[in-house]
Amino acid sequence: MMSKAFVHVLFAGILLVTLAALPASAQPHIPKGDDYWVTPANGYTFFEFPAGEVESLCGTRPSSGWNHRVKLRGVPAPGSDYDTVVTRLDDAYFDPAGWATTRIQVSQLAFASMSPQSTPCGELNWTVGLFGVQPITYMKIQRRTAMGGIFYADISVRVELQATNARTGAYVGSLFYTRQLPDPANGTPWSLGTKDEFRAGMTESNNCVDVLREKLAVTDPESDHYYFISDMIAAGQCEKRTAS
């Protein structure tokens, strides 16, 4: 059994916006850089508190008579539309078999509750941010053609959920968790754009809607995190699958 510091996480639709370019070189590689994630306020991103932990903030007894689930929205970084950044820490060089590896680390994350939550500690607003040194995990990238392939990335993140009184704004307390955000077993497509930029979550046929559908199909419907590549769709880069 996992310790209470770990939360059951089912991660739907991990679709990333990546702006790094692939330079022309004798050994193809993907330069280190950042992947930008957008979390829409659609109710699919939520956090479910373990029994008794919110009550511990105000010294009251655990209660089952309230909804332990708080719905979250992304809080964009100033001057942007993204709320989460995952940094690729190394240049990823492809070996003769077409595989490359880079270390990855969550470098930015900001969420807030969509509305005040009624709890035994009163009406609370929640904010979510990074806490402490973030774990380093790995992204494995397979190049299947000259223009793209599949990547696998299991992400781990340490967060602080901070509660404030919804009426007065007074700080109530914080809870701390480590979350595991696994990639589906079949991985996620990537491809190169017209300027050789690395596009995680985009197929060679500019299809990211289909990628999202495939991820949702292998994820439990009670998933608690939903990322969306709104930039690509808004730019007309994401073509819908045509009926067969």
PDB file of C-alpha atoms in Angstrom:
ATOM      1  CA  MET A   1       0.000   0.000   0.000  1.00  0.00           C
ATOM      2  CA  MET A   2       1.247   3.468  -0.824  1.00  0.00           C
ATOM      3  CA  SER A   3       1.816   5.911   2.032  1.00  0.00           C
ATOM      4  CA  LYS A   4      -0.650   8.738   2.492  1.00  0.00           C
ATOM      5  CA  ALA A   5       1.924  11.080   0.964  1.00  0.00           C
ATOM      6  CA  PHE A   6       0.991   9.490  -2.341  1.00  0.00           C
ATOM      7  CA  VAL A   7      -2.371  10.009  -3.993  1.00  0.00           C
ATOM      8  CA  HIS A   8      -4.106   7.751  -6.493  1.00  0.00           C
ATOM      9  CA  VAL A   9      -3.681   9.641  -9.725  1.00  0.00           C
ATOM     10  CA  LEU A  10      -5.175   8.766 -13.071  1.00  0.00           C
ATOM     11  CA  PHE A  11      -3.782  11.133 -15.635  1.00  0.00           C
ATOM     12  CA  ALA A  12      -5.863  11.837 -18.743  1.00  0.00           C
ATOM     13  CA  GLY A  13      -4.711  13.515 -21.912  1.00  0.00           C
ATOM     14  CA  ILE A  14      -1.139  14.552 -21.177  1.00  0.00           C
ATOM     15  CA  LEU A  15      -0.690  16.773 -24.202  1.00  0.00           C
ATOM     16  CA  LEU A  16       2.266  19.121 -24.152  1.00  0.00           C
ATOM     17  CA  VAL A  17       3.214  22.281 -26.040  1.00  0.00           C
ATOM     18  CA  THR A  18       6.966  22.266 -26.762  1.00  0.00           C
ATOM     19  CA  LEU A  19       8.925  25.055 -28.399  1.00  0.00           C
ATOM     20  CA  ALA A  20      12.432  23.579 -28.633  1.00  0.00           C
ATOM     21  CA  ALA A  21      13.999  23.175 -32.087  1.00  0.00           C
ATOM     22  CA  LEU A  22      16.002  20.314 -33.506  1.00  0.00           C
ATOM     23  CA  PRO A  23      19.245  21.727 -34.968  1.00  0.00           C
ATOM     24  CA  ALA A  24      20.864  20.158 -37.972  1.00  0.00           C
ATOM     25  CA  SER A  25      23.751  18.014 -36.711  1.00  0.00           C
ATOM     26  CA  ALA A  26      25.528  14.784 -37.450  1.00  0.00           C
ATOM     27  CA  GLN A  27      23.837  13.150 -34.474  1.00  0.00           C
ATOM     28  CA  PRO A  28      20.133  14.087 -34.342  1.00  0.00           C
ATOM     29  CA  HIS A  29      19.017  15.265 -30.941  1.00  0.00           C
ATOM     30  CA  ILE A  30      16.345  17.242 -29.106  1.00  0.00           C
ATOM     31  CA  PRO A  31      17.795  20.188 -27.171  1.00  0.00           C
ATOM     32  CA  LYS A  32      16.940  20.631 -23.514  1.00  0.00           C
ATOM     33  CA  GLY A  33      14.105  23.046 -22.880  1.00  0.00           C
ATOM     34  CA  ASP A  34      10.644  23.545 -21.463  1.00  0.00           C
ATOM     35  CA  ASP A  35       7.250  21.964 -22.166  1.00  0.00           C
ATOM     36  CA  TYR A  36       4.280  24.229 -21.449  1.00  0.00           C
ATOM     37  CA  TRP A  37       0.968  22.809 -20.209  1.00  0.00           C
ATOM     38  CA  VAL A  38      -2.482  24.418 -20.063  1.00  0.00           C
ATOM     39  CA  THR A  39      -5.166  23.153 -17.647  1.00  0.00           C
ATOM     40  CA  PRO A  40      -8.717  24.190 -18.601  1.00  0.00           C
ATOM     41  CA  ALA A  41     -11.352  24.935 -15.949  1.00  0.00           C
ATOM     42  CA  ASN A  42     -13.679  22.176 -17.127  1.00  0.00           C
ATOM     43  CA  GLY A  43     -14.176  20.246 -13.880  1.00  0.00           C
ATOM     44  CA  TYR A  44     -11.966  17.318 -14.902  1.00  0.00           C
ATOM     45  CA  THR A  45      -9.038  18.458 -12.781  1.00  0.00           C
ATOM     46  CA  PHE A  46      -9.647  17.830  -9.107  1.00  0.00           C
ATOM     47  CA  PHE A  47      -8.017  16.748  -5.864  1.00  0.00           C
ATOM     48  CA  GLU A  48      -9.620  14.349  -3.389  1.00  0.00           C
ATOM     49  CA  PHE A  49      -8.450  14.776   0.196  1.00  0.00           C
ATOM     50  CA  PRO A  50      -7.784  11.675   2.299  1.00  0.00           C
ATOM     51  CA  ALA A  51     -10.131  11.283   5.262  1.00  0.00           C
ATOM     52  CA  GLY A  52      -9.334  13.482   8.245  1.00  0.00           C
ATOM     53  CA  GLU A  53      -6.557  15.554   6.695  1.00  0.00           C
ATOM     54  CA  VAL A  54      -8.499  18.771   6.084  1.00  0.00           C
ATOM     55  CA  GLU A  55     -10.049  18.436   9.546  1.00  0.00           C
ATOM     56  CA  SER A  56      -6.535  18.369  11.013  1.00  0.00           C
ATOM     57  CA  LEU A  57      -6.053  21.980   9.899  1.00  0.00           C
ATOM     58  CA  CYS A  58      -8.607  23.233  12.407  1.00  0.00           C
ATOM     59  CA  GLY A  59      -8.440  20.478  15.040  1.00  0.00           C
ATOM     60  CA  THR A  60     -11.881  19.018  14.411  1.00  0.00           C
ATOM     61  CA  ARG A  61     -12.891  15.354  14.184  1.00  0.00           C
ATOM     62  CA  PRO A  62     -12.876  13.582  10.801  1.00  0.00           C
ATOM     63  CA  SER A  63     -16.211  13.718   9.041  1.00  0.00           C
ATOM     64  CA  SER A  64     -17.651  11.896   6.036  1.00  0.00           C
ATOM     65  CA  GLY A  65     -20.508  14.377   5.681  1.00  0.00           C
ATOM     66  CA  TRP A  66     -18.833  16.638   3.110  1.00  0.00           C
ATOM     67  CA  ASN A  67     -17.427  16.378  -0.395  1.00  0.00           C
ATOM     68  CA  HIS A  68     -13.681  15.719  -0.083  1.00  0.00           C
ATOM     69  CA  ARG A  69     -13.115  16.568  -3.751  1.00  0.00           C
ATOM     70  CA  VAL A  70     -12.114  20.084  -4.775  1.00  0.00           C
ATOM     71  CA  LYS A  71     -12.221  21.075  -8.446  1.00  0.00           C
ATOM     72  CA  LEU A  72      -9.197  23.007  -9.686  1.00  0.00           C
ATOM     73  CA  ARG A  73      -8.328  25.392 -12.504  1.00  0.00           C
ATOM     74  CA  GLY A  74      -4.948  26.369 -13.855  1.00  0.00           C
ATOM     75  CA  VAL A  75      -3.563  29.768 -12.857  1.00  0.00           C
ATOM     76  CA  PRO A  76      -1.554  31.071 -15.844  1.00  0.00           C
ATOM     77  CA  ALA A  77       1.937  32.413 -15.333  1.00  0.00           C
ATOM     78  CA  PRO A  78       2.092  36.214 -15.775  1.00  0.00           C
ATOM     79  CA  GLY A  79       1.874  37.175 -19.441  1.00  0.00           C
ATOM     80  CA  SER A  80       1.096  33.630 -20.617  1.00  0.00           C
ATOM     81  CA  ASP A  81      -1.699  31.082 -20.893  1.00  0.00           C
ATOM     82  CA  TYR A  82       0.174  28.110 -19.363  1.00  0.00           C
ATOM     83  CA  ASP A  83       0.043  27.072 -15.723  1.00  0.00           C
ATOM     84  CA  THR A  84       2.564  24.220 -15.640  1.00  0.00           C
ATOM     85  CA  VAL A  85       6.083  23.820 -17.017  1.00  0.00           C
ATOM     86  CA  VAL A  86       8.079  20.603 -17.259  1.00  0.00           C
ATOM     87  CA  THR A  87      11.749  21.157 -17.993  1.00  0.00           C
ATOM     88  CA  ARG A  88      13.829  18.747 -20.065  1.00  0.00           C
ATOM     89  CA  LEU A  89      17.188  18.983 -18.307  1.00  0.00           C
ATOM     90  CA  ASP A  90      19.464  17.399 -20.927  1.00  0.00           C
ATOM     91  CA  ASP A  91      19.989  17.362 -24.668  1.00  0.00           C
ATOM     92  CA  ALA A  92      18.519  14.044 -25.798  1.00  0.00           C
ATOM     93  CA  TYR A  93      20.741  12.365 -28.414  1.00  0.00           C
ATOM     94  CA  PHE A  94      19.339   9.500 -30.472  1.00  0.00           C
ATOM     95  CA  ASP A  95      21.330   6.268 -30.485  1.00  0.00           C
ATOM     96  CA  PRO A  96      21.567   4.035 -33.607  1.00  0.00           C
ATOM     97  CA  ALA A  97      18.391   2.234 -32.534  1.00  0.00           C
ATOM     98  CA  GLY A  98      16.461   5.519 -32.508  1.00  0.00           C
ATOM     99  CA  TRP A  99      16.147   6.082 -28.745  1.00  0.00           C
ATOM    100  CA  ALA A 100      17.039   9.161 -26.692  1.00  0.00           C
ATOM    101  CA  THR A 101      16.649   9.959 -22.982  1.00  0.00           C
ATOM    102  CA  THR A 102      16.482  13.161 -20.974  1.00  0.00           C
ATOM    103  CA  ARG A 103      15.883  13.906 -17.320  1.00  0.00           C
ATOM    104  CA  ILE A 104      12.718  15.905 -16.632  1.00  0.00           C
ATOM    105  CA  GLN A 105      11.534  17.975 -13.668  1.00  0.00           C
ATOM    106  CA  VAL A 106       8.428  20.026 -12.971  1.00  0.00           C
ATOM    107  CA  SER A 107       9.639  23.623 -12.715  1.00  0.00           C
ATOM    108  CA  GLN A 108       6.346  25.510 -12.447  1.00  0.00           C
ATOM    109  CA  LEU A 109       2.793  24.654 -11.379  1.00  0.00           C
ATOM    110  CA  ALA A 110      -0.106  26.812 -10.184  1.00  0.00           C
ATOM    111  CA  PHE A 111      -3.744  25.811  -9.586  1.00  0.00           C
ATOM    112  CA  ALA A 112      -6.624  27.282  -7.605  1.00  0.00           C
ATOM    113  CA  SER A 113     -10.025  25.987  -6.541  1.00  0.00           C
ATOM    114  CA  MET A 114     -12.809  26.829  -8.992  1.00  0.00           C
ATOM    115  CA  SER A 115     -15.100  27.844  -6.112  1.00  0.00           C
ATOM    116  CA  PRO A 116     -15.030  27.847  -2.294  1.00  0.00           C
ATOM    117  CA  GLN A 117     -15.292  24.401  -0.740  1.00  0.00           C
ATOM    118  CA  SER A 118     -17.552  23.693   2.218  1.00  0.00           C
ATOM    119  CA  THR A 119     -15.533  21.755   4.830  1.00  0.00           C
ATOM    120  CA  PRO A 120     -15.636  21.072   8.596  1.00  0.00           C
ATOM    121  CA  CYS A 121     -13.134  23.953   8.807  1.00  0.00           C
ATOM    122  CA  GLY A 122     -15.541  26.352   7.086  1.00  0.00           C
ATOM    123  CA  GLU A 123     -15.677  27.638   3.502  1.00  0.00           C
ATOM    124  CA  LEU A 124     -12.167  27.316   2.096  1.00  0.00           C
ATOM    125  CA  ASN A 125     -10.359  28.477  -1.018  1.00  0.00           C
ATOM    126  CA  TRP A 126      -7.391  26.395  -2.127  1.00  0.00           C
ATOM    127  CA  THR A 127      -4.235  27.160  -4.064  1.00  0.00           C
ATOM    128  CA  VAL A 128      -1.757  24.555  -5.284  1.00  0.00           C
ATOM    129  CA  GLY A 129       1.931  25.148  -5.911  1.00  0.00           C
ATOM    130  CA  LEU A 130       5.272  23.379  -5.894  1.00  0.00           C
ATOM    131  CA  PHE A 131       6.926  22.596  -2.581  1.00  0.00           C
ATOM    132  CA  GLY A 132      10.544  21.720  -1.906  1.00  0.00           C
ATOM    133  CA  VAL A 133      13.011  20.141  -4.298  1.00  0.00           C
ATOM    134  CA  GLN A 134      11.145  18.497  -7.146  1.00  0.00           C
ATOM    135  CA  PRO A 135      11.860  14.863  -8.078  1.00  0.00           C
ATOM    136  CA  ILE A 136      13.745  14.161 -11.291  1.00  0.00           C
ATOM    137  CA  THR A 137      12.355  11.474 -13.561  1.00  0.00           C
ATOM    138  CA  TYR A 138      12.966  10.531 -17.193  1.00  0.00           C
ATOM    139  CA  MET A 139      11.513  11.047 -20.640  1.00  0.00           C
ATOM    140  CA  LYS A 140      12.356   8.343 -23.179  1.00  0.00           C
ATOM    141  CA  ILE A 141      11.961   9.370 -26.810  1.00  0.00           C
ATOM    142  CA  GLN A 142      11.741   6.944 -29.722  1.00  0.00           C
ATOM    143  CA  ARG A 143      12.308   8.184 -33.262  1.00  0.00           C
ATOM    144  CA  ARG A 144      10.271   6.019 -35.637  1.00  0.00           C
ATOM    145  CA  THR A 145      10.531   8.135 -38.776  1.00  0.00           C
ATOM    146  CA  ALA A 146      12.561  11.128 -39.892  1.00  0.00           C
ATOM    147  CA  MET A 147       9.718  13.363 -38.696  1.00  0.00           C
ATOM    148  CA  GLY A 148       8.491  11.845 -35.463  1.00  0.00           C
ATOM    149  CA  GLY A 149       7.834   8.977 -33.099  1.00  0.00           C
ATOM    150  CA  ILE A 150       6.682   8.196 -29.550  1.00  0.00           C
ATOM    151  CA  PHE A 151       7.789   9.404 -26.127  1.00  0.00           C
ATOM    152  CA  TYR A 152       7.217   8.091 -22.597  1.00  0.00           C
ATOM    153  CA  ALA A 153       7.351  10.382 -19.558  1.00  0.00           C
ATOM    154  CA  ASP A 154       6.503   9.465 -15.965  1.00  0.00           C
ATOM    155  CA  ILE A 155       6.341  12.656 -13.919  1.00  0.00           C
ATOM    156  CA  SER A 156       6.556  13.064 -10.155  1.00  0.00           C
ATOM    157  CA  VAL A 157       5.682  16.314  -8.401  1.00  0.00           C
ATOM    158  CA  ARG A 158       5.639  17.584  -4.796  1.00  0.00           C
ATOM    159  CA  VAL A 159       2.889  20.084  -4.052  1.00  0.00           C
ATOM    160  CA  GLU A 160       1.505  22.240  -1.264  1.00  0.00           C
ATOM    161  CA  LEU A 161      -2.266  22.715  -1.035  1.00  0.00           C
ATOM    162  CA  GLN A 162      -2.803  25.937   0.901  1.00  0.00           C
ATOM    163  CA  ALA A 163      -6.191  26.753   2.458  1.00  0.00           C
ATOM    164  CA  THR A 164      -7.552  30.217   3.175  1.00  0.00           C
ATOM    165  CA  ASN A 165     -10.858  31.275   4.671  1.00  0.00           C
ATOM    166  CA  ALA A 166     -13.147  32.102   1.755  1.00  0.00           C
ATOM    167  CA  ARG A 167     -14.801  34.997   3.622  1.00  0.00           C
ATOM    168  CA  THR A 168     -11.841  36.681   5.324  1.00  0.00           C
ATOM    169  CA  GLY A 169      -8.882  35.468   3.253  1.00  0.00           C
ATOM    170  CA  ALA A 170      -7.088  34.395   6.437  1.00  0.00           C
ATOM    171  CA  TYR A 171      -4.579  31.559   6.107  1.00  0.00           C
ATOM    172  CA  VAL A 172      -5.939  28.308   7.574  1.00  0.00           C
ATOM    173  CA  GLY A 173      -3.153  25.815   6.880  1.00  0.00           C
ATOM    174  CA  SER A 174      -1.333  23.681   4.312  1.00  0.00           C
ATOM    175  CA  LEU A 175      -1.274  20.041   3.301  1.00  0.00           C
ATOM    176  CA  PHE A 176       1.604  18.426   1.395  1.00  0.00           C
ATOM    177  CA  TYR A 177       1.530  15.578  -1.110  1.00  0.00           C
ATOM    178  CA  THR A 178       3.675  13.810  -3.672  1.00  0.00           C
ATOM    179  CA  ARG A 179       1.873  12.919  -6.883  1.00  0.00           C
ATOM    180  CA  GLN A 180       2.851  10.439  -9.570  1.00  0.00           C
ATOM    181  CA  LEU A 181       1.698  11.322 -13.085  1.00  0.00           C
ATOM    182  CA  PRO A 182       2.335   8.286 -15.286  1.00  0.00           C
ATOM    183  CA  ASP A 183       2.269   8.281 -19.067  1.00  0.00           C
ATOM    184  CA  PRO A 184       0.037   5.630 -20.725  1.00  0.00           C
ATOM    185  CA  ALA A 185       1.796   2.380 -21.595  1.00  0.00           C
ATOM    186  CA  ASN A 186       1.522   3.066 -25.337  1.00  0.00           C
ATOM    187  CA  GLY A 187       3.294   6.426 -24.996  1.00  0.00           C
ATOM    188  CA  THR A 188       2.513   9.770 -26.631  1.00  0.00           C
ATOM    189  CA  PRO A 189       3.270  10.820 -30.226  1.00  0.00           C
ATOM    190  CA  TRP A 190       5.715  13.582 -31.098  1.00  0.00           C
ATOM    191  CA  SER A 191       6.677  15.111 -34.415  1.00  0.00           C
ATOM    192  CA  LEU A 192       8.723  17.884 -36.005  1.00  0.00           C
ATOM    193  CA  GLY A 193       7.041  21.077 -37.191  1.00  0.00           C
ATOM    194  CA  THR A 194       7.761  23.126 -40.282  1.00  0.00           C
ATOM    195  CA  LYS A 195      10.732  24.754 -38.526  1.00  0.00           C
ATOM    196  CA  ASP A 196      11.956  21.448 -37.071  1.00  0.00           C
ATOM    197  CA  GLU A 197      10.482  22.277 -33.663  1.00  0.00           C
ATOM    198  CA  PHE A 198       9.808  19.337 -31.352  1.00  0.00           C
ATOM    199  CA  ARG A 199       6.019  18.979 -30.950  1.00  0.00           C
ATOM    200  CA  ALA A 200       5.068  16.672 -28.092  1.00  0.00           C
ATOM    201  CA  GLY A 201       1.513  15.375 -28.404  1.00  0.00           C
ATOM    202  CA  MET A 202       1.245  16.146 -32.142  1.00  0.00           C
ATOM    203  CA  THR A 203       1.327  13.460 -34.825  1.00  0.00           C
ATOM    204  CA  GLU A 204       3.059  13.889 -38.179  1.00  0.00           C
ATOM    205  CA  SER A 205      -0.363  14.561 -39.744  1.00  0.00           C
ATOM    206  CA  ASN A 206      -0.903  17.488 -37.321  1.00  0.00           C
ATOM    207  CA  ASN A 207      -3.409  15.462 -35.317  1.00  0.00           C
ATOM    208  CA  CYS A 208      -3.542  16.186 -31.600  1.00  0.00           C
ATOM    209  CA  VAL A 209      -7.290  15.790 -31.071  1.00  0.00           C
ATOM    210  CA  ASP A 210      -6.933  12.107 -31.931  1.00  0.00           C
ATOM    211  CA  VAL A 211      -4.030  11.776 -29.494  1.00  0.00           C
ATOM    212  CA  LEU A 212      -6.247  13.151 -26.749  1.00  0.00           C
ATOM    213  CA  ARG A 213      -9.021  10.698 -27.619  1.00  0.00           C
ATOM    214  CA  GLU A 214      -6.621   7.765 -27.492  1.00  0.00           C
ATOM    215  CA  LYS A 215      -5.304   8.790 -24.088  1.00  0.00           C
ATOM    216  CA  LEU A 216      -8.789   9.210 -22.659  1.00  0.00           C
ATOM    217  CA  ALA A 217      -9.741   5.781 -23.998  1.00  0.00           C
ATOM    218  CA  VAL A 218      -7.115   4.066 -21.820  1.00  0.00           C
ATOM    219  CA  THR A 219      -7.724   6.209 -18.729  1.00  0.00           C
ATOM    220  CA  ASP A 220     -10.380   5.646 -16.085  1.00  0.00           C
ATOM    221  CA  PRO A 221     -13.254   8.149 -16.526  1.00  0.00           C
ATOM    222  CA  GLU A 222     -12.745   9.205 -12.903  1.00  0.00           C
ATOM    223  CA  SER A 223      -9.398  10.731 -13.805  1.00  0.00           C
ATOM    224  CA  ASP A 224      -8.369  13.783 -11.838  1.00  0.00           C
ATOM    225  CA  HIS A 225      -6.177  15.754 -14.182  1.00  0.00           C
ATOM    226  CA  TYR A 226      -6.836  16.970 -17.693  1.00  0.00           C
ATOM    227  CA  TYR A 227      -4.272  18.895 -19.739  1.00  0.00           C
ATOM    228  CA  PHE A 228      -5.068  20.436 -23.109  1.00  0.00           C
ATOM    229  CA  ILE A 229      -2.925  21.901 -25.896  1.00  0.00           C
ATOM    230  CA  SER A 230      -5.086  24.923 -26.620  1.00  0.00           C
ATOM    231  CA  ASP A 231      -2.264  26.817 -28.353  1.00  0.00           C
ATOM    232  CA  MET A 232      -1.980  24.245 -31.135  1.00  0.00           C
ATOM    233  CA  ILE A 233      -5.720  24.099 -31.728  1.00  0.00           C
ATOM    234  CA  ALA A 234      -6.099  27.898 -31.708  1.00  0.00           C
ATOM    235  CA  ALA A 235      -3.300  28.155 -34.275  1.00  0.00           C
ATOM    236  CA  GLY A 236      -5.101  25.718 -36.568  1.00  0.00           C
ATOM    237  CA  GLN A 237      -2.347  23.146 -36.227  1.00  0.00           C
ATOM    238  CA  CYS A 238      -4.506  20.406 -34.789  1.00  0.00           C
ATOM    239  CA  GLU A 239      -6.569  18.623 -37.431  1.00  0.00           C
ATOM    240  CA  LYS A 240      -9.526  16.471 -36.420  1.00  0.00           C
ATOM    241  CA  ARG A 241      -9.655  12.842 -37.453  1.00  0.00           C
ATOM    242  CA  THR A 242     -11.693  12.320 -40.611  1.00  0.00           C
ATOM    243  CA  ALA A 243     -14.360   9.628 -40.654  1.00  0.00           C
ATOM    244  CA  SER A 244     -13.314   6.399 -42.317  1.00  0.00           C
TER     245      SER A 244
END
